[in-house]
Coordinates of C-alpha atoms in Angstrom, one line a residue:
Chain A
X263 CA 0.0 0.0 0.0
X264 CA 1.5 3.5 -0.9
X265 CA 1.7 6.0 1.4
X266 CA -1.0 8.4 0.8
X267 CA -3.5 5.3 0.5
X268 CA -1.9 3.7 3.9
X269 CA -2.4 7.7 5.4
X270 CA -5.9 7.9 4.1
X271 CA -7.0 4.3 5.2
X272 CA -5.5 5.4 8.5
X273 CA -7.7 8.6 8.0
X274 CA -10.8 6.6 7.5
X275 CA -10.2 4.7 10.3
X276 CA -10.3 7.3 13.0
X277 CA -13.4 8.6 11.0
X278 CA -15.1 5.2 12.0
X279 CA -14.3 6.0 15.4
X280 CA -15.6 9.7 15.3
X281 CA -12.4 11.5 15.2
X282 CA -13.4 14.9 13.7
X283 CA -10.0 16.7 13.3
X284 CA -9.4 13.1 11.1
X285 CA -12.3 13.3 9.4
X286 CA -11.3 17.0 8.3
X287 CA -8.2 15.7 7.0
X288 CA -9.9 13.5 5.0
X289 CA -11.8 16.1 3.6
X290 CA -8.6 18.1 2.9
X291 CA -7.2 15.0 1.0
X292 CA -9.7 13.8 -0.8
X293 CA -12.6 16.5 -1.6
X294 CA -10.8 17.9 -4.9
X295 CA -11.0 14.4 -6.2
X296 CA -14.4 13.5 -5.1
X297 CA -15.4 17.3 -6.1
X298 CA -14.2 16.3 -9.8
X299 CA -16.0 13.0 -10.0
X300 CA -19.4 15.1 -9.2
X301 CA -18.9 17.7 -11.4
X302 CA -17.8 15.6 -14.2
X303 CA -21.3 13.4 -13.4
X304 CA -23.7 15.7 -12.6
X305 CA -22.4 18.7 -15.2
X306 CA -24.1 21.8 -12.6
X307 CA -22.0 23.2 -10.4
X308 CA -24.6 23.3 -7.5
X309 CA -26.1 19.8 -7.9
X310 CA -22.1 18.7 -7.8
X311 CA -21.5 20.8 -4.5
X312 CA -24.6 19.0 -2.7
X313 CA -23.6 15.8 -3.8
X314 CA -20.0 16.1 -2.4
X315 CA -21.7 17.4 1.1
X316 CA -24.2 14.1 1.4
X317 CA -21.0 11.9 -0.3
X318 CA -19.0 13.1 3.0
X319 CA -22.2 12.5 5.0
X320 CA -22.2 9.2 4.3
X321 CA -18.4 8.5 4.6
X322 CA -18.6 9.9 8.4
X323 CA -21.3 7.7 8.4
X324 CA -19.8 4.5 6.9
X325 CA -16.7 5.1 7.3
X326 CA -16.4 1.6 9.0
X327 CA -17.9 -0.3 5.6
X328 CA -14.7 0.5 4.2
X329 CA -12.7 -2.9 3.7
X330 CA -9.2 -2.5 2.9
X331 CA -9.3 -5.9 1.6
X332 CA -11.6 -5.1 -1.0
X333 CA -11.0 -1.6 -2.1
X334 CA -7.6 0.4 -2.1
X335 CA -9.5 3.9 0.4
X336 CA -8.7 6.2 -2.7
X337 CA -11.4 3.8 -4.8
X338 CA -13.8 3.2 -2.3
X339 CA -13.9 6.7 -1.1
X340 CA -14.4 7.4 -5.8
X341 CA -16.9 4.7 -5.4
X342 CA -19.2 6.3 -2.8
X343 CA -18.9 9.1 -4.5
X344 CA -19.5 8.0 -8.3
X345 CA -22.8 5.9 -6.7
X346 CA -24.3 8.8 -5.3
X347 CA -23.7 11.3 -8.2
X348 CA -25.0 8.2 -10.8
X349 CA -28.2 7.5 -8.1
X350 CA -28.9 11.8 -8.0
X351 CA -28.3 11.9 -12.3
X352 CA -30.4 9.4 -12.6
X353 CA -33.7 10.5 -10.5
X354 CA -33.4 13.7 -12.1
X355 CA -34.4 11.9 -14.9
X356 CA -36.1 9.1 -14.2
X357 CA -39.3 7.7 -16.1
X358 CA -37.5 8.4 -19.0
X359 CA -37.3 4.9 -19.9
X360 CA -36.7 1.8 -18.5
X361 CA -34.4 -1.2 -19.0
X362 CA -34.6 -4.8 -18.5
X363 CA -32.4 -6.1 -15.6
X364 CA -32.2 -9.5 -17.1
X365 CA -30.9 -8.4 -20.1
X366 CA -29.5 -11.0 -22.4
X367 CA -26.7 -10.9 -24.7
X368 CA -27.7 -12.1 -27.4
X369 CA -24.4 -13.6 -28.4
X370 CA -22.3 -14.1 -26.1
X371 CA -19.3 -15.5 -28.6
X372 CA -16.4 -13.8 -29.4
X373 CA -16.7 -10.5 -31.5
X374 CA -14.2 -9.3 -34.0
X375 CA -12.9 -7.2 -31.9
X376 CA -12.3 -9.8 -29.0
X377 CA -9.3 -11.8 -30.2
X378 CA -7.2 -9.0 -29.8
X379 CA -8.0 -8.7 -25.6
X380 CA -7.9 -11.9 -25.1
X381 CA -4.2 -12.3 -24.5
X382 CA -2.9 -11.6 -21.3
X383 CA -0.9 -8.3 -22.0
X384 CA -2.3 -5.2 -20.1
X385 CA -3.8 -6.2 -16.8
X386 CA -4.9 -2.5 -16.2
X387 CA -8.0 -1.0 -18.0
X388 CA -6.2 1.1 -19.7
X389 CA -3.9 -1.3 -21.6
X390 CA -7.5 -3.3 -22.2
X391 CA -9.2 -0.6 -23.3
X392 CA -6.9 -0.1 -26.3
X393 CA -7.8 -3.6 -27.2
X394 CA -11.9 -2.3 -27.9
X395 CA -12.8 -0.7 -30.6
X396 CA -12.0 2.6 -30.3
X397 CA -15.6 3.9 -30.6
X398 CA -16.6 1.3 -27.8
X399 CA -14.1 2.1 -26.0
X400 CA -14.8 6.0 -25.8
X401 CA -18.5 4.8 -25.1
X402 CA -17.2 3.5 -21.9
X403 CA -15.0 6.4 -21.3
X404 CA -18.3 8.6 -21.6
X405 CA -20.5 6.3 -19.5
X406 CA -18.4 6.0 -16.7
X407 CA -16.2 9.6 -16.7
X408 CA -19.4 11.8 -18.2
X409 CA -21.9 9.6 -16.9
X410 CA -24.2 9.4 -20.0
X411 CA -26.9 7.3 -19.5
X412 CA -27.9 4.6 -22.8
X413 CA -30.4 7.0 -24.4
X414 CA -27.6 9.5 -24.3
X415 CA -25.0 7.5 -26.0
X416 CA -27.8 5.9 -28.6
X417 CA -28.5 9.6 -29.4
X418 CA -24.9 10.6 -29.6
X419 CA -24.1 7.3 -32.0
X420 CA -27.5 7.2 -33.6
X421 CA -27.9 3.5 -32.9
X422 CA -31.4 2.5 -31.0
X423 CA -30.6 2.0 -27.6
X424 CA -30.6 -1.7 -27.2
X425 CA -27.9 -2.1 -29.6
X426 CA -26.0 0.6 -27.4
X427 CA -26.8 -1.2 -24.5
X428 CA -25.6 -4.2 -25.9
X429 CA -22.5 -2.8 -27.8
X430 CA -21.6 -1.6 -24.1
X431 CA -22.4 -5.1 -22.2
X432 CA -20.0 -6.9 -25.2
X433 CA -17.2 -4.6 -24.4
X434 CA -17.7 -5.3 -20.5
X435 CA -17.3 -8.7 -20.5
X436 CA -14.6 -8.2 -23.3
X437 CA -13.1 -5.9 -20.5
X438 CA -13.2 -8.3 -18.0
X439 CA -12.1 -11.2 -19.9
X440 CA -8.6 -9.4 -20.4
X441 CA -8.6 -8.1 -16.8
X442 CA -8.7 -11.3 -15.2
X443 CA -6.3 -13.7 -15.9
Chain B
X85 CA -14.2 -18.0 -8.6
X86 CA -17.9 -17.1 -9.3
X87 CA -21.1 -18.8 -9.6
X88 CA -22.6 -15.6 -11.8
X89 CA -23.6 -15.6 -15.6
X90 CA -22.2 -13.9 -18.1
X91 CA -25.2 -11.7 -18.2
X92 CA -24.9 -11.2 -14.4
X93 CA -21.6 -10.1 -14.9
X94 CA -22.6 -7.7 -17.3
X95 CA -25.4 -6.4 -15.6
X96 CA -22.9 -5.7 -12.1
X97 CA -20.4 -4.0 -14.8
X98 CA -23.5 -1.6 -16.0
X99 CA -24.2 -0.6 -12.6
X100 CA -20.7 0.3 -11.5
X101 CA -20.5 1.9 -14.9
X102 CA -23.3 3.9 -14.0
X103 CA -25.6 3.3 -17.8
X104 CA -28.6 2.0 -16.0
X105 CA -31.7 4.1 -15.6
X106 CA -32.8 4.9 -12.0
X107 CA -35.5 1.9 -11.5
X108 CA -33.3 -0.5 -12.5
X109 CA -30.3 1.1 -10.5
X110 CA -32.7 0.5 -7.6
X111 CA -33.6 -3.2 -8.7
X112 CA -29.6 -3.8 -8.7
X113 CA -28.7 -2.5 -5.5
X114 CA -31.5 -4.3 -3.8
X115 CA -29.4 -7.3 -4.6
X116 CA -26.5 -6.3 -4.1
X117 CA -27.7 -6.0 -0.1
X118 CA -29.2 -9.6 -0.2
X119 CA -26.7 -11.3 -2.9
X120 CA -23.0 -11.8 -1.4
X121 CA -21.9 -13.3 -4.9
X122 CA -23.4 -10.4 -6.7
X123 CA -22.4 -7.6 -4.6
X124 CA -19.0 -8.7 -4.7
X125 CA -18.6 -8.9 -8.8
X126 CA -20.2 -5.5 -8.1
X127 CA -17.3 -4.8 -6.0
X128 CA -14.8 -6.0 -8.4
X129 CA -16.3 -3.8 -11.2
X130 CA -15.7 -1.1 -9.2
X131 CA -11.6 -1.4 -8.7
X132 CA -11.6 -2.5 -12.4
X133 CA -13.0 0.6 -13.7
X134 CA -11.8 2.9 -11.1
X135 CA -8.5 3.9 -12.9
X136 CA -10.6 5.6 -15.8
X137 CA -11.0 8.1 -12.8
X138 CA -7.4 9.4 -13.6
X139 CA -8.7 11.2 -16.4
X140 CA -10.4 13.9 -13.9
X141 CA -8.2 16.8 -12.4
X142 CA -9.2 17.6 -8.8
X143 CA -11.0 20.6 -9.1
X144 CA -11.4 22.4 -5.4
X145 CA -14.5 22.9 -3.4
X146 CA -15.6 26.1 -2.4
X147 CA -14.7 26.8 1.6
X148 CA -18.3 27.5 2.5
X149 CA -18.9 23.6 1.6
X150 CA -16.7 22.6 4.5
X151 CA -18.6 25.3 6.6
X152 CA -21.8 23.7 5.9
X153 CA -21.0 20.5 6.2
X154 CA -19.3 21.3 9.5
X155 CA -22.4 23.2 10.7
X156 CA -24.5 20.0 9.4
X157 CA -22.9 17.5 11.3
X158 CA -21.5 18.8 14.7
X159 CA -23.3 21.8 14.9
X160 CA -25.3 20.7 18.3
X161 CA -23.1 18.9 20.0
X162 CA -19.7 19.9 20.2
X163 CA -17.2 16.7 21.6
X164 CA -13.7 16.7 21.7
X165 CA -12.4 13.5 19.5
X166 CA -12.0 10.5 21.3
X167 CA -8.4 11.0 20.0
X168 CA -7.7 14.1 22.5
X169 CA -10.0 12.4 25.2
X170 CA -6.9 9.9 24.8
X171 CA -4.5 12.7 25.3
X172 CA -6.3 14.5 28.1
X173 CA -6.6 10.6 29.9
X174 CA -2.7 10.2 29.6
X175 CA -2.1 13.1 31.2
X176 CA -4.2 12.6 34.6
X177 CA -2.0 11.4 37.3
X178 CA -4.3 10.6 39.9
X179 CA -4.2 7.1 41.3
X180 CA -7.1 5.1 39.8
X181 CA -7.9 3.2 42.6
X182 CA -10.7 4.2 43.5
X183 CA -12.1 3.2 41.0
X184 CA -12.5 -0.1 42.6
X185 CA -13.9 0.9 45.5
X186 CA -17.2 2.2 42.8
X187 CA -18.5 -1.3 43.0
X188 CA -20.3 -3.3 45.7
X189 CA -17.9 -6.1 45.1
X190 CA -14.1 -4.9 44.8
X191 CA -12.3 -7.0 41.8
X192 CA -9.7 -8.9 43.7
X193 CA -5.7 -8.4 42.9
X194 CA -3.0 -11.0 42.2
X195 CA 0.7 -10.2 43.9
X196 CA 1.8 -9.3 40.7
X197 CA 1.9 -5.6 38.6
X198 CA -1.7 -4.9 38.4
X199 CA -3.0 -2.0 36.4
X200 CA -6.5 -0.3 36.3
X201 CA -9.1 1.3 34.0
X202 CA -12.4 3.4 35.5
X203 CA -14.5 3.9 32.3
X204 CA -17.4 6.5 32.7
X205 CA -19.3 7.7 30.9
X206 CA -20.1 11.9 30.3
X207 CA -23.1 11.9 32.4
X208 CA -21.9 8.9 34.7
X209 CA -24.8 6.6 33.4
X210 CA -22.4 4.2 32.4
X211 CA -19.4 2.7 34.3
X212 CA -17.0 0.0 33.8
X213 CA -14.1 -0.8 36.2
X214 CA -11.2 -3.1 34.4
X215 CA -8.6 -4.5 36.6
X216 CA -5.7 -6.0 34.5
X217 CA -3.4 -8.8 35.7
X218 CA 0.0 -9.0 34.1
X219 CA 1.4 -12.1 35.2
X220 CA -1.6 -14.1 34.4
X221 CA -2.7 -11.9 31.4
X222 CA -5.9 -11.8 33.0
X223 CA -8.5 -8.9 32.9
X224 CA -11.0 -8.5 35.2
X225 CA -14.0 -6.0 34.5
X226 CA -17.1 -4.8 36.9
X227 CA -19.8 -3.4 34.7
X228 CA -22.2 -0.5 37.3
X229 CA -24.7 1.8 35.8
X230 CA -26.9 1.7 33.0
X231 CA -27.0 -1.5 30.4
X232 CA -26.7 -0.7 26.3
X233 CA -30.3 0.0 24.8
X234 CA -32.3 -2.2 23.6
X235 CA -30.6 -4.1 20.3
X236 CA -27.3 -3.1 21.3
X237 CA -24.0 -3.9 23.2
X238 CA -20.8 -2.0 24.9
X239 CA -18.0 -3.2 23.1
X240 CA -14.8 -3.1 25.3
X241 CA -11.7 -1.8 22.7
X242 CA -7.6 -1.7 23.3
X243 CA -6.4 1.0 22.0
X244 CA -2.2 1.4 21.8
X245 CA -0.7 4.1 20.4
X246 CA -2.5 5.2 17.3
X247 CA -3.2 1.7 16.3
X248 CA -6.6 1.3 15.1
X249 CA -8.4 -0.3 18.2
X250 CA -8.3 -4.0 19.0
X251 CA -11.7 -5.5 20.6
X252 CA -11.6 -7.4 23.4
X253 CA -15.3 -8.5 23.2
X254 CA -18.8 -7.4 24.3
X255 CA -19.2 -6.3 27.6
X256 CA -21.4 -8.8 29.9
X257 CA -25.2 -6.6 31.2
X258 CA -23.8 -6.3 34.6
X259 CA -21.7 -8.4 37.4
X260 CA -18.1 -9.2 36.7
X261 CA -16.3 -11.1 34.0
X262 CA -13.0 -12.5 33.6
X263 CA -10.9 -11.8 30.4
X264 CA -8.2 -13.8 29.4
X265 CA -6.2 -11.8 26.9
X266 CA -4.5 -13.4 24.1
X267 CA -0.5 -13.7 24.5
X268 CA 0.2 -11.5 21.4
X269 CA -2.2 -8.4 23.1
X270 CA -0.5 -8.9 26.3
X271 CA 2.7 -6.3 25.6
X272 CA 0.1 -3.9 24.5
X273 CA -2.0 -3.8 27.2
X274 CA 0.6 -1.6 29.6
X275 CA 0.1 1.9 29.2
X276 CA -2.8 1.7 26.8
X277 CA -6.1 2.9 26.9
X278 CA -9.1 1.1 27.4
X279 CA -12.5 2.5 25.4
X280 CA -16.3 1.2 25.7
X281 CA -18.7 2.1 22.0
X282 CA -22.0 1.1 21.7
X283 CA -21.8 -1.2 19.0
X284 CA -25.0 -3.2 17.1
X285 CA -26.1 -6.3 19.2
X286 CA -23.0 -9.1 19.1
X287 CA -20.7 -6.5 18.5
X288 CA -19.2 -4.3 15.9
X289 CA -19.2 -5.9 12.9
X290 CA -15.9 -6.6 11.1
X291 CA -14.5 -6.1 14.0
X292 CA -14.1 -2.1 13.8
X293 CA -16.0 0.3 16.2
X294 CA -18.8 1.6 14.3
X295 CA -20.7 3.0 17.3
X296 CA -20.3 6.3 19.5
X297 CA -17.5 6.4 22.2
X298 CA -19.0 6.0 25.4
X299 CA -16.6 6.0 28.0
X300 CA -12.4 5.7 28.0
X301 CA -9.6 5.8 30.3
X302 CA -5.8 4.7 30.5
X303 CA -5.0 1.7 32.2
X304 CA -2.6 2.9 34.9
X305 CA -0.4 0.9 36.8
X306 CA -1.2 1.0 40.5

């Protein structure tokens, strides 16, 4: 563990136990971050500043679900924060349209496109990522760093939005198949 | 290795991606609460995708934020940390003795170096007297005053140095219990500090306090 992430586990710690001048740390070390992830969401500079308020409610409320044995503290703490942007970007738009949470791919064999993860190169998204197409790939980019939603990306690639949602489940499981060895 | 399908899989990678609409985000964390197996590919997706977060410069929060989030959550009831209650405890000098003497039944000492904890709590509701043997690595605790509420337990916590605390179990209702403590905690229990939280029923889970600091004290040597 590096230093900063042993520093802010240690951090999160003494948050569990209701050390304020710890938990005020934290928010010195990590609300720039956690600040970026909201505005990058939630694209409204006040909608991004109440999320990052309720985000560090919850981590001085939960600070103890944080498992180091699951999650480095700098990725759960982005985690928290990316769920409750995503939940709040979502609501305000919800009833837009609804998927289907047992979604099937319809074909789960190997695309074009897969041969070239499959090889064990590149453990790190980033090295996988390359091995997408590079539309797919800046799909995922967009979902998870913009946060746009599947009617969103349909629109922007003017496909209907269950092939979007199914381009995007593909390149997941592509994504994981390279990640794990 | 998992027991998921490939469309499970997928379906935990769409929610930490964050592509699903808001019922079915709310469908998907439902199970993620009841389905271990789910929740943890969940997990996984998470650490997978969380480098793609690299792309985002910190961007800096206004200062009123900390204000009002300050103002939110401490606003009525200003507490020192337990961290400087730690401090303040190290620096008392008076004998704890007496501490003892707080119970009907005084715990009994061994000829050896004893050393003693008096726990009480802010408005004295709650007391716990701990009398630590150090050649039999033996702790003896008197539990006086009020017991948790209902669907929850004190949770008795070492606490050395700036270690994250060590539990030493849930406190008994009332009466007097005997502790043994493990060889390896033994060396740590001289000069530390001894803390009660309320904790859920059974204790904190995962074995970290979770609950409010109720009462603390050094153990001194007397």
């Amino acid at each position: 563990m590096s230093t900063q992430a042993a520093d802010l586990a240690d951090l999160l710690t003494r948050v569990a136990l209701r050390d304020r001048s710890a938990f005020k740390a934290l928010y010195e070390a990590a609300s720039p971050k956690l600040f970026a992830i909201c505005l990058s969401l939630l694209k409204d500079r006040r909608e991004a500043e109440d999320a990052l308020q309720e985000v560090f409610v919850k981590i001085w409320h939960g600070a103890d679900r944080f498992a180091p044995d699951l999650a480095s503290p700098a990725a759960w703490l982005n985690t928290v924060t990316r769920n409750h942007a995503i939940d709040r970007l979502r609501a305000l738009r919800s009833g837009s349209y609804t998927l289907d949470a047992a979604e099937q791919i319809a074909d789960p064999g190997p695309d074009p496109e897969a041969t070239a993860i499959t090889s064990s190169e590149g453990r790190r998204i980033e090295g996988c990522m390359e091995g997408l197409m590079p539309e797919r790939a800046e799909a995922v980019r967009l979902a998870y760093v913009e946060g746009e939603s599947y009617l969103e990306l349909s629109e922007r690639y003017s496909v209907p939005l269950n092939t979007m949602r199914s381009w995007l489940r593909r390149s997941l499981i592509q994504l994981r198949n390279c990640l794990s060895p | 290795m998992t027991d998921l399908s490939t469309d499970d899989i997928a379906l935990a990678g769409e929610y930490a991606l964050g592509t699903l609409d808001h019922a079915t985000r709310g469908t998907v964390a439902a199970r993620i609460r009841r389905d271990a197996v789910f929740a943890a590919e969940v997990a996984l997706w998470e650490a997978r995708l969380d480098p793609l977060n690299d792309a985002l410069a910190p961007v800096a929060p206004p200062a009123a934020l900390w204000r009002g989030l300050e103002g939110r959550l401490f606003a009525e009831s200003p507490r020192p940390s337990p961290w400087r209650w730690i401090a303040a405890a190290g620096a008392l000098s008076t004998a704890m003795l007496a501490a003892v003497l707080w119970f009907g039944a005084p715990l009994a000492t061994g000829p050896g170096p004893m050393w003693v904890s008096d726990m009480v709590s802010e408005d004295g509701s709650v007391r716990l007297a701990a009398l630590y043997d150090e050649d039999r690595g033996e702790m003896r605790v008197s539990v006086g005053g009020e017991a948790a509420p209902e669907g929850r337990d004190f949770e008795l916590w070492l606490i050395a140095g700036e270690a994250a605390p060590i539990s030493l179990g849930v406190m008994p209702e009332a009466g007097q219990a005997a502790m043994p403590i493990p060889e390896d905690l033994r060396p740590l229990m001289l000069n530390a500090t001894l803390a009660i939280t309320d904790e859920p029923a059974g204790g904190a889970p995962g074995g970290i306090a979770t609950g409010p600091v109720v009462a603390l004290a050094a153990l001194r040597r007397i």
